Short mmCIF file of C-alpha atoms in Angstrom, two decimals:
data_model
loop_
_atom_site.label_atom_id
_atom_site.label_comp_id
_atom_site.label_asym_id
_atom_site.label_seq_id
_atom_site.Cartn_x
_atom_site.Cartn_y
_atom_site.Cartn_z
CA ASP A 15 -36.72 -28.44 4.16
CA MET A 16 -34.06 -26.74 4.35
CA SER A 17 -30.36 -27.88 4.78
CA GLU A 18 -28.04 -27.15 7.49
CA GLU A 19 -25.53 -24.62 5.25
CA GLN A 20 -28.69 -22.73 3.97
CA ARG A 21 -29.92 -22.10 7.40
CA GLN A 22 -26.61 -20.84 8.35
CA GLN A 23 -27.25 -18.53 5.12
CA ALA A 24 -30.27 -17.17 6.53
CA ALA A 25 -29.38 -16.99 9.83
CA ALA A 26 -26.52 -14.58 8.49
CA ALA A 27 -28.78 -12.58 5.97
CA GLN A 28 -30.94 -11.78 9.11
CA GLU A 29 -28.43 -10.82 11.33
CA GLN A 30 -27.16 -8.82 9.02
CA ASN A 31 -29.96 -6.93 8.33
CA ILE A 32 -31.01 -6.49 11.89
CA VAL A 33 -27.05 -5.23 12.02
CA GLN A 34 -27.50 -2.48 9.38
CA MET A 35 -30.86 -1.22 10.55
CA ILE A 36 -28.89 -0.52 13.79
CA LEU A 37 -26.00 1.10 12.31
CA GLU A 38 -27.88 2.98 9.49
CA PRO A 39 -28.49 5.97 11.05
CA TYR A 40 -25.54 6.52 12.50
CA ILE A 41 -23.43 6.38 8.91
CA ASP A 42 -24.60 8.72 6.35
CA PRO A 43 -22.61 8.92 2.97
CA ASN A 44 -22.65 12.76 2.12
CA ARG A 45 -20.90 13.55 5.28
CA LEU A 46 -17.75 10.38 5.46
CA ILE A 47 -17.80 11.80 1.76
CA ARG A 48 -16.96 15.25 3.39
CA LYS A 49 -14.72 13.71 6.09
CA TYR A 50 -12.65 11.46 3.30
CA GLU A 51 -12.12 14.49 1.13
CA ASN A 52 -10.91 16.46 4.21
CA ALA A 53 -8.26 13.59 5.23
CA LYS A 54 -6.57 13.51 1.71
CA ARG A 55 -6.30 17.05 1.72
CA ALA A 56 -5.00 17.48 5.15
CA ARG A 57 -2.01 15.05 4.60
CA GLN A 58 -0.37 17.44 0.97
CA THR A 59 2.54 17.81 3.49
CA TRP A 60 3.25 14.43 4.10
CA ASP A 61 2.45 13.34 0.61
CA THR A 62 5.29 15.98 -0.63
CA LYS A 63 8.00 14.01 2.36
CA TRP A 64 6.84 11.06 0.50
CA GLN A 65 7.55 11.85 -3.17
CA ILE A 66 10.96 13.36 -2.01
CA ILE A 67 12.16 10.29 -0.48
CA GLN A 68 11.13 8.23 -3.79
CA ASN A 69 12.77 10.45 -6.03
CA HIS A 70 15.74 10.41 -4.09
CA VAL A 71 15.83 7.15 -2.65
CA PHE A 72 14.14 4.48 -4.85
CA PRO A 73 14.31 4.97 -8.55
CA ASP A 74 12.23 4.71 -10.75
CA TYR A 75 12.03 3.01 -14.16
CA ARG A 76 11.52 5.66 -15.98
CA ASP A 77 13.81 7.02 -16.13
CA TYR A 78 16.97 4.58 -17.31
CA LEU A 79 14.62 3.35 -20.10
CA ASN A 80 14.44 4.23 -23.56
CA ALA A 81 10.59 5.69 -24.41
CA THR A 82 9.65 2.98 -26.77
CA ALA A 83 10.04 0.26 -24.16
CA TYR A 84 7.08 1.37 -22.05
CA LYS A 85 4.05 3.91 -22.82
CA GLY A 86 4.50 7.47 -21.36
CA ALA A 87 7.13 9.94 -21.74
CA PRO A 88 9.92 9.20 -20.12
CA GLN A 89 11.21 11.84 -17.00
CA THR A 90 13.44 14.09 -19.04
CA SER A 91 13.39 17.04 -17.70
CA LYS A 92 15.38 15.90 -14.71
CA ILE A 93 18.20 12.93 -13.67
CA LYS A 94 18.04 11.45 -11.14
CA ALA A 95 21.23 10.90 -9.26
CA HIS A 96 20.53 7.20 -8.15
CA THR A 97 22.97 4.49 -6.26
CA GLY A 98 22.17 1.05 -5.22
CA ALA A 99 23.75 1.19 -2.30
CA VAL A 100 21.19 3.36 -0.37
CA SER A 101 18.17 1.25 -1.25
CA GLY A 102 19.81 -1.60 -1.28
CA LEU A 103 20.84 -0.66 2.16
CA ILE A 104 17.35 -0.19 3.37
CA ASN A 105 16.08 -3.22 1.66
CA LYS A 106 18.89 -5.37 3.76
CA VAL A 107 17.38 -3.75 6.91
CA VAL A 108 13.55 -4.47 6.15
CA SER A 109 14.42 -8.19 5.38
CA LEU A 110 16.81 -8.39 8.66
CA ILE A 111 14.14 -7.57 10.79
CA SER A 112 11.58 -9.37 8.28
CA ALA A 113 13.99 -12.33 9.10
CA LYS A 114 13.87 -12.18 12.90
CA THR A 115 10.12 -11.14 13.87
CA CYS A 116 8.45 -14.17 11.39
CA ASP A 117 10.93 -16.35 9.95
CA PRO A 118 9.33 -18.63 8.11
CA ALA A 119 11.15 -21.06 9.50
CA VAL A 120 10.56 -20.70 13.25
CA ARG A 121 7.17 -21.54 14.94
CA TRP A 122 7.12 -18.54 16.71
CA LEU A 123 3.21 -18.92 17.59
CA ASP A 124 3.20 -20.31 21.12
CA LEU A 125 -0.29 -22.18 23.42
CA LYS A 126 0.33 -22.84 27.49
CA PHE A 127 -2.30 -23.26 29.50
CA GLU A 128 -2.75 -20.89 32.19
CA GLU A 129 -2.92 -24.35 34.63
CA ASP A 130 0.67 -25.86 34.56
CA SER A 131 -1.16 -29.56 35.57
CA PHE A 132 -3.58 -28.92 32.27
CA ASN A 133 0.12 -28.58 30.04
CA GLN A 134 1.00 -32.50 31.90
CA MET A 135 -1.79 -33.84 30.37
CA PHE A 136 -1.43 -36.24 27.09
CA ALA A 137 -4.99 -34.66 26.05
CA SER A 138 -4.22 -31.72 26.20
CA ARG A 139 -1.22 -31.60 25.34
CA ASP A 140 -1.93 -32.99 21.89
CA TRP A 141 -4.85 -30.60 20.95
CA LEU A 142 -2.19 -27.57 21.72
CA TYR A 143 -0.40 -29.09 19.11
CA GLN A 144 -3.01 -28.75 16.84
CA CYS A 145 -3.58 -25.99 17.27
CA ARG A 146 -0.23 -24.34 16.98
CA GLU A 147 -0.07 -26.67 13.48
CA ALA A 148 -3.02 -25.12 12.57
CA LEU A 149 -2.10 -21.77 13.10
CA TYR A 150 1.31 -22.24 11.90
CA ARG A 151 -0.22 -23.37 8.41
CA LEU A 152 -2.67 -20.03 8.60
CA PHE A 153 0.60 -17.78 8.03
CA ALA A 154 3.37 -20.20 6.32
CA GLN A 155 0.47 -20.79 3.41
CA PRO A 156 1.66 -18.78 0.62
CA GLN A 157 -2.11 -18.01 -0.47
CA SER A 158 -2.17 -16.14 3.29
CA HIS A 159 0.55 -13.51 1.95
CA PHE A 160 1.33 -13.31 5.19
CA TYR A 161 5.74 -13.07 4.72
CA THR A 162 4.92 -10.96 1.48
CA SER A 163 2.49 -8.32 2.96
CA THR A 164 5.13 -8.63 6.00
CA PHE A 165 7.67 -7.12 4.50
CA SER A 166 6.18 -4.67 2.22
CA SER A 167 4.38 -3.01 5.84
CA LEU A 168 8.17 -2.80 7.20
CA LEU A 169 9.73 -1.16 4.25
CA ASP A 170 7.21 1.35 3.90
CA TRP A 171 7.08 1.80 7.69
CA PHE A 172 11.11 1.75 7.56
CA ALA A 173 11.40 4.62 4.67
CA ILE A 174 8.16 6.69 5.06
CA GLY A 175 7.23 6.33 8.29
CA THR A 176 4.39 4.94 7.84
CA GLY A 177 2.77 1.84 6.91
CA CYS A 178 -0.75 -0.10 6.41
CA ARG A 179 -1.81 -4.13 6.41
CA GLU A 180 -5.54 -5.38 5.63
CA ILE A 181 -6.39 -8.72 7.61
CA ILE A 182 -9.75 -9.97 5.69
CA LEU A 183 -11.13 -13.15 5.53
CA ARG A 184 -12.19 -14.42 2.30
CA LYS A 185 -15.50 -15.65 1.38
CA ASP A 186 -14.98 -17.20 -2.13
CA THR A 187 -12.07 -19.81 -0.41
CA GLY A 188 -12.85 -19.08 3.74
CA ARG A 189 -9.63 -18.27 4.33
CA ILE A 190 -7.35 -15.54 6.51
CA GLN A 191 -5.66 -13.03 4.01
CA PHE A 192 -3.12 -10.51 4.91
CA ILE A 193 -2.89 -7.82 2.15
CA ASN A 194 -0.03 -4.43 1.95
CA VAL A 195 -2.33 -1.93 1.07
CA PRO A 196 0.07 1.25 -1.06
CA MET A 197 0.12 4.56 1.21
CA GLN A 198 -0.98 6.47 -1.60
CA ASP A 199 -4.97 4.65 -0.70
CA VAL A 200 -4.73 4.74 2.74
CA PHE A 201 -5.83 8.13 4.88
CA ILE A 202 -6.15 8.55 8.44
CA ASP A 203 -7.79 10.73 10.92
CA ILE A 204 -6.28 11.13 14.57
CA SER A 205 -8.47 11.34 17.89
CA GLY A 206 -7.77 13.65 20.80
CA TYR A 207 -5.36 11.13 22.48
CA GLY A 208 -3.27 11.32 19.04
CA ASP A 209 -4.20 7.59 18.40
CA ILE A 210 -5.90 6.17 14.73
CA ASP A 211 -9.14 6.86 14.81
CA ILE A 212 -10.70 6.19 11.63
CA THR A 213 -9.15 4.74 8.45
CA TYR A 214 -10.03 5.66 4.71
CA ARG A 215 -9.26 3.46 2.46
CA ARG A 216 -9.14 3.88 -1.37
CA MET A 217 -10.45 1.76 -4.18
CA GLN A 218 -10.28 1.96 -7.60
CA LEU A 219 -12.55 -0.86 -9.24
CA THR A 220 -13.99 -2.01 -11.87
CA ALA A 221 -18.03 -1.94 -12.62
CA HIS A 222 -17.45 -5.89 -12.75
CA GLN A 223 -15.16 -5.90 -9.81
CA ALA A 224 -17.74 -4.77 -7.08
CA PHE A 225 -20.07 -6.61 -8.57
CA GLN A 226 -18.10 -9.45 -7.66
CA LEU A 227 -17.43 -8.02 -4.26
CA TRP A 228 -20.70 -7.11 -3.12
CA GLY A 229 -23.81 -7.52 -5.56
CA GLU A 230 -26.58 -6.75 -4.93
CA ALA A 231 -25.64 -4.25 -2.48
CA LEU A 232 -24.97 -1.75 -5.51
CA HIS A 233 -26.65 1.06 -6.66
CA PRO A 234 -29.01 -0.09 -9.12
CA LYS A 235 -26.86 1.81 -11.48
CA MET A 236 -23.76 0.20 -10.95
CA GLN A 237 -25.63 -3.15 -11.01
CA SER A 238 -26.73 -3.14 -14.22
CA LEU A 239 -22.93 -2.13 -15.22
CA GLY A 240 -21.38 -4.67 -13.38
CA ILE A 241 -23.37 -7.35 -15.26
CA LYS A 242 -22.30 -5.81 -18.53
CA GLU A 243 -19.30 -5.54 -17.98
CA ASP A 244 -19.15 -9.36 -17.40
CA GLN A 245 -19.79 -9.73 -20.85
CA THR A 246 -17.80 -6.55 -21.99
CA PRO A 247 -14.81 -6.42 -20.11
CA THR A 248 -13.88 -2.25 -19.78
CA GLU A 249 -10.61 -0.73 -18.05
CA GLN A 250 -12.97 1.95 -16.71
CA LYS A 251 -12.42 2.68 -12.61
CA HIS A 252 -14.35 3.56 -10.13
CA GLU A 253 -13.42 4.86 -6.93
CA PHE A 254 -15.22 3.00 -4.03
CA PHE A 255 -13.76 3.88 -0.39
CA GLU A 256 -13.92 2.22 2.87
CA VAL A 257 -14.37 3.76 6.44
CA VAL A 258 -12.98 1.60 9.73
CA MET A 259 -14.18 4.20 13.00
CA GLN A 260 -15.10 3.28 16.53
CA ASN A 261 -18.78 1.67 16.98
CA PRO A 262 -21.39 4.39 17.41
CA ALA A 263 -23.83 1.57 18.35
CA ILE A 264 -21.49 -0.13 21.08
CA GLN A 265 -24.69 -0.36 23.59
CA GLN A 266 -25.98 -2.49 21.42
CA PHE A 267 -22.84 -4.80 20.62
CA PRO A 268 -20.15 -5.07 23.32
CA GLY A 269 -17.28 -6.62 22.44
CA LEU A 270 -17.59 -5.38 18.89
CA ASN A 271 -15.30 -1.89 19.03
CA TYR A 272 -15.17 -0.88 15.24
CA VAL A 273 -17.85 -0.33 12.20
CA SER A 274 -16.88 -0.47 8.66
CA CYS A 275 -18.65 0.95 5.81
CA VAL A 276 -18.10 0.65 1.84
CA ILE A 277 -19.25 3.87 -0.05
CA ASP A 278 -19.99 4.74 -3.58
CA LYS A 279 -18.57 7.75 -3.87
CA ALA A 280 -20.31 8.49 -7.72
CA ASN A 281 -23.30 7.42 -6.06
CA LYS A 282 -23.43 8.28 -2.42
CA SER A 283 -24.83 5.06 -1.37
CA VAL A 284 -23.79 2.45 1.89
CA VAL A 285 -22.71 -0.62 0.02
CA ASP A 286 -21.22 -2.83 2.98
CA ILE A 287 -21.59 -2.49 6.51
CA GLY A 288 -19.34 -4.80 9.02
CA MET A 289 -18.46 -5.48 12.08
CA HIS A 290 -15.69 -6.04 14.28
CA HIS A 291 -13.69 -7.22 17.53
CA LEU A 292 -10.56 -5.22 16.13
CA SER A 293 -10.04 -2.89 12.88
CA PRO A 294 -9.11 -4.95 9.81
CA TYR A 295 -6.52 -2.36 9.35
CA VAL A 296 -3.16 -2.54 10.89
CA VAL A 297 -1.56 0.58 10.91
CA SER A 298 2.34 1.71 11.75
CA ARG A 299 3.70 5.01 12.06
CA PHE A 300 7.16 5.07 13.11
CA PHE A 301 7.56 8.35 14.82
CA VAL A 302 5.22 11.10 15.41
CA ALA A 303 5.74 14.61 16.75
CA PRO A 304 3.13 16.38 18.57
CA GLY A 305 -0.06 17.51 15.99
CA GLU A 306 1.26 14.93 13.01
CA THR A 307 -0.96 12.19 11.79
CA TYR A 308 1.95 10.38 9.85
CA GLY A 309 5.22 9.35 11.15
CA ARG A 310 8.43 10.18 10.10
CA SER A 311 11.17 7.58 8.95
CA TYR A 312 14.95 7.09 9.47
CA VAL A 313 14.78 7.41 6.14
CA TRP A 314 13.48 11.20 6.14
CA ASN A 315 15.64 11.79 8.91
CA ALA A 316 18.64 10.62 7.10
CA MET A 317 17.80 12.35 3.54
CA PRO A 318 20.61 14.83 3.97
CA THR A 319 23.10 12.70 3.75
CA ILE A 320 21.52 10.26 1.17
CA SER A 321 21.51 13.96 -0.91
CA ALA A 322 25.30 13.83 -0.67
CA ILE A 323 26.06 10.03 -1.23
CA ASN A 324 23.96 10.34 -4.28
CA ARG A 325 25.36 13.61 -5.68
CA LEU A 326 28.87 12.01 -4.82
CA ASN A 327 27.83 9.51 -7.42
CA LYS A 328 26.74 10.90 -9.89
CA ARG A 329 29.87 13.11 -10.21
CA GLN A 330 31.95 9.43 -9.90
CA LEU A 331 29.64 8.65 -12.65
CA GLN A 332 30.90 11.33 -15.08
CA LEU A 333 34.39 11.40 -13.70
CA LEU A 334 34.30 7.06 -15.41
CA ASP A 335 32.72 8.92 -18.45
CA PHE A 336 35.08 11.37 -18.78
CA ALA A 337 38.17 9.46 -18.55
CA THR A 338 36.52 6.17 -20.50
CA ASN A 339 34.89 9.04 -23.43
CA PRO A 340 37.07 12.13 -23.53
CA PRO A 341 36.42 15.30 -26.10
CA ILE A 342 38.82 15.14 -29.00
CA LEU A 343 39.55 18.15 -31.25
CA VAL A 344 38.94 18.21 -34.80
CA ARG A 345 39.85 20.28 -38.08
CA ASP A 346 37.57 22.57 -38.59
CA GLU A 347 36.20 23.30 -42.35
CA THR A 348 34.58 26.07 -44.41
CA THR A 349 31.92 23.80 -44.87
CA VAL A 350 31.34 20.97 -42.11
CA ASN A 351 31.19 17.11 -43.31
CA GLN A 352 29.16 14.73 -41.33
CA ARG A 353 32.02 12.40 -41.59
CA GLN A 354 33.59 14.66 -39.20
CA LEU A 355 31.49 15.24 -36.72
CA VAL A 356 32.95 12.50 -33.75
CA PRO A 357 31.03 11.51 -30.39
CA GLY A 358 32.68 14.24 -27.43
CA GLY A 359 34.58 15.85 -30.62
CA PHE A 360 34.84 19.61 -30.55
CA ILE A 361 36.17 21.68 -33.39
CA GLN A 362 38.16 24.57 -33.38
CA GLY A 363 37.40 28.19 -34.81
CA LEU A 364 34.71 30.63 -35.60
CA ASP A 365 31.13 30.70 -37.01
CA ILE A 366 31.47 33.27 -39.80
CA GLU A 367 27.90 33.78 -39.45
CA ILE A 368 27.74 34.39 -35.38
CA GLY A 369 30.97 35.10 -34.45
CA ARG A 370 31.31 32.59 -32.23
CA ALA A 371 33.26 29.19 -30.67
CA HIS A 372 31.18 26.52 -33.09
CA VAL A 373 30.97 23.00 -31.27
#
């Protein structure tokens, strides 16, 4: 005899198989890979704007650290004129918006019956109170990452114009989790009405990580590699991507408006299929001009002013350095003694060999 939990698992597996059988004719991995690559190529212009914002507003720690402090060579080809005033102001604005919209101390989730008579009954009020407590715990618990992901998503939305957040139900813990997805891994297509039609999310995973997520649904090559990596971990990454699109079989599944599928790009195989009432990806765009896919932000509109402030800040730092460590004149000799060379010191005279000022 099967236990109740085993019967539920068997029923869920049977339902999943039925869903896959109906949706498989609509899901062609080769076609989805082509659309995914086209979506990546279509946003090169926006990537350039995004990179300009990153370079001029948010500092890169590699520009300020010694080469021995990290792997890789420092960016010595260019020196960023960065001031903490700009990035600090952006963080303050985003923090203010985040605090106003979802303050952890404010129970902004409220539930009421449409009929006022039910709101007056003690049993119904007690039930609603328990529901509000459950919802509050859902968002307030640290494991949900609701507040941290909200701040990160708002920062992307305010700074670069587009942000993305994923809402998932974790299979291992059974908890709802909010995840801020970096925009470098998100690509979107829009419909003829200008709405977001398809969302692509790139995932760089090891074979063992993929095996933990999808198990036997993986391609046989990836399955064997994932089991092997369980014993000998490796850092080699494999590219997967998830596609969330309008349900092509909406007539068979009324109310389930979205379909998600995960594609193993290297093996061109489908490793997961799911159906959703709402899209698990919440993509916010700040300001979209006609014909544009990604948003424009306040920061992009203020880039001329930000560049001017950063240039003034750079000049001010140079003036302070000049005032505290000015150049001095040192005596010139036929043979330059190493002890006479001092930082910022200019040696007067002409170099006999090349006939120019020797510095």
